[in-house]
Amino acid sequence: LITSVSPLRIYLFRDGLVRLCTEDYTRPNSRNLGQVCMHLTNYAINKFSEKFEVLEQCDVQGESGSKRSIRWLLTWLRGQCGDSQVEKLWCKIGDICVKTIISITPS
């Protein structure tokens, strides 16, 4: 949420949407480059995968399906990497958001 441009004031909400690939990621190479469900998270592509999981209507927390909540992702990452790594990631996401807004701000 941007409440001011001058001075720049941005609030980053700790929830939203995460799209997941339907295939486990493997570093791109000549053999797997065409496996788009491994490298792209686009709904338009992954919805045709037999592994695509539709979000259940009863899942208000966003903890299932190929689309999940950022809150779910941050919790999962904490279990995998620890709190400090998740906070570093969140700061980097914030930096990207700020730089994106600055890049389109009139000088």
JSON list of C-alpha atoms in Angstrom, two decimals:
[
{"chain": "A", "resi": 1, "resn": "LEU", "atom": "CA", "xyz": [0.00, 0.00, 0.00]},
{"chain": "A", "resi": 2, "resn": "ILE", "atom": "CA", "xyz": [1.44, 3.37, -1.02]},
{"chain": "A", "resi": 3, "resn": "THR", "atom": "CA", "xyz": [0.10, 6.21, 1.11]},
{"chain": "A", "resi": 4, "resn": "SER", "atom": "CA", "xyz": [2.50, 8.91, -0.05]},
{"chain": "A", "resi": 5, "resn": "VAL", "atom": "CA", "xyz": [4.97, 9.51, -2.86]},
{"chain": "A", "resi": 6, "resn": "SER", "atom": "CA", "xyz": [6.67, 12.52, -1.35]},
{"chain": "A", "resi": 7, "resn": "PRO", "atom": "CA", "xyz": [7.84, 11.50, 1.14]},
{"chain": "A", "resi": 8, "resn": "LEU", "atom": "CA", "xyz": [7.69, 7.91, -0.06]},
{"chain": "A", "resi": 9, "resn": "ARG", "atom": "CA", "xyz": [5.60, 5.84, 2.35]},
{"chain": "A", "resi": 10, "resn": "ILE", "atom": "CA", "xyz": [4.97, 2.16, 1.54]},
{"chain": "A", "resi": 11, "resn": "TYR", "atom": "CA", "xyz": [3.38, -0.54, 3.68]},
{"chain": "A", "resi": 12, "resn": "LEU", "atom": "CA", "xyz": [4.00, -4.17, 2.76]},
{"chain": "A", "resi": 13, "resn": "PHE", "atom": "CA", "xyz": [1.27, -6.56, 3.92]},
{"chain": "A", "resi": 14, "resn": "ARG", "atom": "CA", "xyz": [2.53, -9.91, 5.18]},
{"chain": "A", "resi": 15, "resn": "ASP", "atom": "CA", "xyz": [-0.04, -11.89, 3.28]},
{"chain": "A", "resi": 16, "resn": "GLY", "atom": "CA", "xyz": [-1.11, -12.35, -0.29]},
{"chain": "A", "resi": 17, "resn": "LEU", "atom": "CA", "xyz": [-0.79, -15.01, -2.95]},
{"chain": "A", "resi": 18, "resn": "VAL", "atom": "CA", "xyz": [2.00, -17.48, -3.71]},
{"chain": "A", "resi": 19, "resn": "ARG", "atom": "CA", "xyz": [1.81, -19.56, -6.85]},
{"chain": "A", "resi": 20, "resn": "LEU", "atom": "CA", "xyz": [3.66, -22.87, -6.83]},
{"chain": "A", "resi": 21, "resn": "CYS", "atom": "CA", "xyz": [4.96, -24.93, -9.73]},
{"chain": "A", "resi": 22, "resn": "THR", "atom": "CA", "xyz": [3.33, -28.33, -10.10]},
{"chain": "A", "resi": 23, "resn": "GLU", "atom": "CA", "xyz": [6.67, -30.07, -10.70]},
{"chain": "A", "resi": 24, "resn": "ASP", "atom": "CA", "xyz": [9.69, -30.12, -8.41]},
{"chain": "A", "resi": 25, "resn": "TYR", "atom": "CA", "xyz": [12.29, -27.59, -9.53]},
{"chain": "A", "resi": 26, "resn": "THR", "atom": "CA", "xyz": [15.49, -28.77, -11.18]},
{"chain": "A", "resi": 27, "resn": "ARG", "atom": "CA", "xyz": [18.09, -26.36, -12.47]},
{"chain": "A", "resi": 28, "resn": "PRO", "atom": "CA", "xyz": [17.30, -25.66, -16.16]},
{"chain": "A", "resi": 29, "resn": "ASN", "atom": "CA", "xyz": [19.27, -27.66, -18.67]},
{"chain": "A", "resi": 30, "resn": "SER", "atom": "CA", "xyz": [18.85, -28.77, -22.29]},
{"chain": "A", "resi": 31, "resn": "ARG", "atom": "CA", "xyz": [16.79, -31.84, -21.25]},
{"chain": "A", "resi": 32, "resn": "ASN", "atom": "CA", "xyz": [14.24, -30.13, -18.99]},
{"chain": "A", "resi": 33, "resn": "LEU", "atom": "CA", "xyz": [13.95, -26.62, -20.42]},
{"chain": "A", "resi": 34, "resn": "GLY", "atom": "CA", "xyz": [10.66, -27.49, -22.12]},
{"chain": "A", "resi": 35, "resn": "GLN", "atom": "CA", "xyz": [9.07, -28.68, -18.87]},
{"chain": "A", "resi": 36, "resn": "VAL", "atom": "CA", "xyz": [7.24, -25.43, -18.23]},
{"chain": "A", "resi": 37, "resn": "CYS", "atom": "CA", "xyz": [5.37, -26.72, -15.15]},
{"chain": "A", "resi": 38, "resn": "MET", "atom": "CA", "xyz": [8.78, -27.02, -13.48]},
{"chain": "A", "resi": 39, "resn": "HIS", "atom": "CA", "xyz": [10.02, -23.53, -14.27]},
{"chain": "A", "resi": 40, "resn": "LEU", "atom": "CA", "xyz": [6.93, -21.31, -14.46]},
{"chain": "A", "resi": 41, "resn": "THR", "atom": "CA", "xyz": [4.20, -20.66, -11.88]},
{"chain": "A", "resi": 42, "resn": "ASN", "atom": "CA", "xyz": [1.63, -19.27, -14.33]},
{"chain": "A", "resi": 43, "resn": "TYR", "atom": "CA", "xyz": [-1.88, -20.50, -13.62]},
{"chain": "A", "resi": 44, "resn": "ALA", "atom": "CA", "xyz": [-2.60, -20.60, -17.36]},
{"chain": "A", "resi": 45, "resn": "ILE", "atom": "CA", "xyz": [0.14, -23.23, -17.76]},
{"chain": "A", "resi": 46, "resn": "ASN", "atom": "CA", "xyz": [-0.07, -25.23, -14.53]},
{"chain": "A", "resi": 47, "resn": "LYS", "atom": "CA", "xyz": [-3.87, -25.67, -14.56]},
{"chain": "A", "resi": 48, "resn": "PHE", "atom": "CA", "xyz": [-3.38, -28.31, -17.27]},
{"chain": "A", "resi": 49, "resn": "SER", "atom": "CA", "xyz": [-0.96, -30.35, -15.15]},
{"chain": "A", "resi": 50, "resn": "GLU", "atom": "CA", "xyz": [-2.38, -33.51, -13.58]},
{"chain": "A", "resi": 51, "resn": "LYS", "atom": "CA", "xyz": [-0.59, -32.43, -10.38]},
{"chain": "A", "resi": 52, "resn": "PHE", "atom": "CA", "xyz": [-2.40, -29.06, -10.21]},
{"chain": "A", "resi": 53, "resn": "GLU", "atom": "CA", "xyz": [-4.20, -28.73, -6.87]},
{"chain": "A", "resi": 54, "resn": "VAL", "atom": "CA", "xyz": [-7.33, -26.60, -6.76]},
{"chain": "A", "resi": 55, "resn": "LEU", "atom": "CA", "xyz": [-7.71, -24.44, -3.67]},
{"chain": "A", "resi": 56, "resn": "GLU", "atom": "CA", "xyz": [-10.43, -25.92, -1.49]},
{"chain": "A", "resi": 57, "resn": "GLN", "atom": "CA", "xyz": [-13.23, -23.47, -0.67]},
{"chain": "A", "resi": 58, "resn": "CYS", "atom": "CA", "xyz": [-13.01, -24.44, 3.00]},
{"chain": "A", "resi": 59, "resn": "ASP", "atom": "CA", "xyz": [-9.28, -23.59, 3.16]},
{"chain": "A", "resi": 60, "resn": "VAL", "atom": "CA", "xyz": [-9.51, -19.98, 4.30]},
{"chain": "A", "resi": 61, "resn": "GLN", "atom": "CA", "xyz": [-5.90, -20.08, 5.56]},
{"chain": "A", "resi": 62, "resn": "GLY", "atom": "CA", "xyz": [-4.47, -20.76, 2.09]},
{"chain": "A", "resi": 63, "resn": "GLU", "atom": "CA", "xyz": [-2.59, -23.88, 3.17]},
{"chain": "A", "resi": 64, "resn": "SER", "atom": "CA", "xyz": [-3.44, -26.17, 0.27]},
{"chain": "A", "resi": 65, "resn": "GLY", "atom": "CA", "xyz": [-3.51, -26.11, -3.49]},
{"chain": "A", "resi": 66, "resn": "SER", "atom": "CA", "xyz": [-1.12, -24.75, -6.10]},
{"chain": "A", "resi": 67, "resn": "LYS", "atom": "CA", "xyz": [-1.97, -21.21, -4.95]},
{"chain": "A", "resi": 68, "resn": "ARG", "atom": "CA", "xyz": [-1.23, -20.56, -1.29]},
{"chain": "A", "resi": 69, "resn": "SER", "atom": "CA", "xyz": [-0.87, -17.64, 1.06]},
{"chain": "A", "resi": 70, "resn": "ILE", "atom": "CA", "xyz": [2.37, -15.79, 1.72]},
{"chain": "A", "resi": 71, "resn": "ARG", "atom": "CA", "xyz": [1.71, -16.46, 5.39]},
{"chain": "A", "resi": 72, "resn": "TRP", "atom": "CA", "xyz": [1.82, -20.21, 4.64]},
{"chain": "A", "resi": 73, "resn": "LEU", "atom": "CA", "xyz": [5.07, -19.80, 2.67]},
{"chain": "A", "resi": 74, "resn": "LEU", "atom": "CA", "xyz": [6.79, -17.80, 5.42]},
{"chain": "A", "resi": 75, "resn": "THR", "atom": "CA", "xyz": [5.75, -20.38, 8.02]},
{"chain": "A", "resi": 76, "resn": "TRP", "atom": "CA", "xyz": [7.01, -23.23, 5.83]},
{"chain": "A", "resi": 77, "resn": "LEU", "atom": "CA", "xyz": [10.29, -21.41, 5.18]},
{"chain": "A", "resi": 78, "resn": "ARG", "atom": "CA", "xyz": [10.78, -20.80, 8.91]},
{"chain": "A", "resi": 79, "resn": "GLY", "atom": "CA", "xyz": [10.60, -24.56, 9.43]},
{"chain": "A", "resi": 80, "resn": "GLN", "atom": "CA", "xyz": [13.13, -25.15, 6.64]},
{"chain": "A", "resi": 81, "resn": "CYS", "atom": "CA", "xyz": [15.55, -22.24, 7.11]},
{"chain": "A", "resi": 82, "resn": "GLY", "atom": "CA", "xyz": [14.88, -20.54, 10.45]},
{"chain": "A", "resi": 83, "resn": "ASP", "atom": "CA", "xyz": [13.57, -17.13, 11.47]},
{"chain": "A", "resi": 84, "resn": "SER", "atom": "CA", "xyz": [16.63, -15.08, 10.54]},
{"chain": "A", "resi": 85, "resn": "GLN", "atom": "CA", "xyz": [16.69, -16.34, 6.94]},
{"chain": "A", "resi": 86, "resn": "VAL", "atom": "CA", "xyz": [12.96, -15.65, 6.53]},
{"chain": "A", "resi": 87, "resn": "GLU", "atom": "CA", "xyz": [13.41, -12.11, 7.86]},
{"chain": "A", "resi": 88, "resn": "LYS", "atom": "CA", "xyz": [16.30, -11.55, 5.43]},
{"chain": "A", "resi": 89, "resn": "LEU", "atom": "CA", "xyz": [14.10, -12.77, 2.58]},
{"chain": "A", "resi": 90, "resn": "TRP", "atom": "CA", "xyz": [11.23, -10.50, 3.66]},
{"chain": "A", "resi": 91, "resn": "CYS", "atom": "CA", "xyz": [13.62, -7.52, 3.76]},
{"chain": "A", "resi": 92, "resn": "LYS", "atom": "CA", "xyz": [14.81, -8.34, 0.24]},
{"chain": "A", "resi": 93, "resn": "ILE", "atom": "CA", "xyz": [11.20, -8.55, -0.96]},
{"chain": "A", "resi": 94, "resn": "GLY", "atom": "CA", "xyz": [10.59, -5.14, 0.64]},
{"chain": "A", "resi": 95, "resn": "ASP", "atom": "CA", "xyz": [13.69, -3.73, -1.08]},
{"chain": "A", "resi": 96, "resn": "ILE", "atom": "CA", "xyz": [12.44, -4.97, -4.46]},
{"chain": "A", "resi": 97, "resn": "CYS", "atom": "CA", "xyz": [9.05, -3.34, -3.85]},
{"chain": "A", "resi": 98, "resn": "VAL", "atom": "CA", "xyz": [10.64, -0.01, -2.88]},
{"chain": "A", "resi": 99, "resn": "LYS", "atom": "CA", "xyz": [13.01, -0.03, -5.86]},
{"chain": "A", "resi": 100, "resn": "THR", "atom": "CA", "xyz": [10.14, -0.84, -8.21]},
{"chain": "A", "resi": 101, "resn": "ILE", "atom": "CA", "xyz": [8.10, 2.11, -6.94]},
{"chain": "A", "resi": 102, "resn": "ILE", "atom": "CA", "xyz": [11.11, 4.44, -7.06]},
{"chain": "A", "resi": 103, "resn": "SER", "atom": "CA", "xyz": [11.76, 3.41, -10.66]},
{"chain": "A", "resi": 104, "resn": "ILE", "atom": "CA", "xyz": [8.34, 4.72, -11.75]},
{"chain": "A", "resi": 105, "resn": "THR", "atom": "CA", "xyz": [8.23, 7.81, -9.53]},
{"chain": "A", "resi": 106, "resn": "PRO", "atom": "CA", "xyz": [8.46, 11.09, -11.48]},
{"chain": "A", "resi": 107, "resn": "SER", "atom": "CA", "xyz": [11.73, 12.95, -10.83]}
]
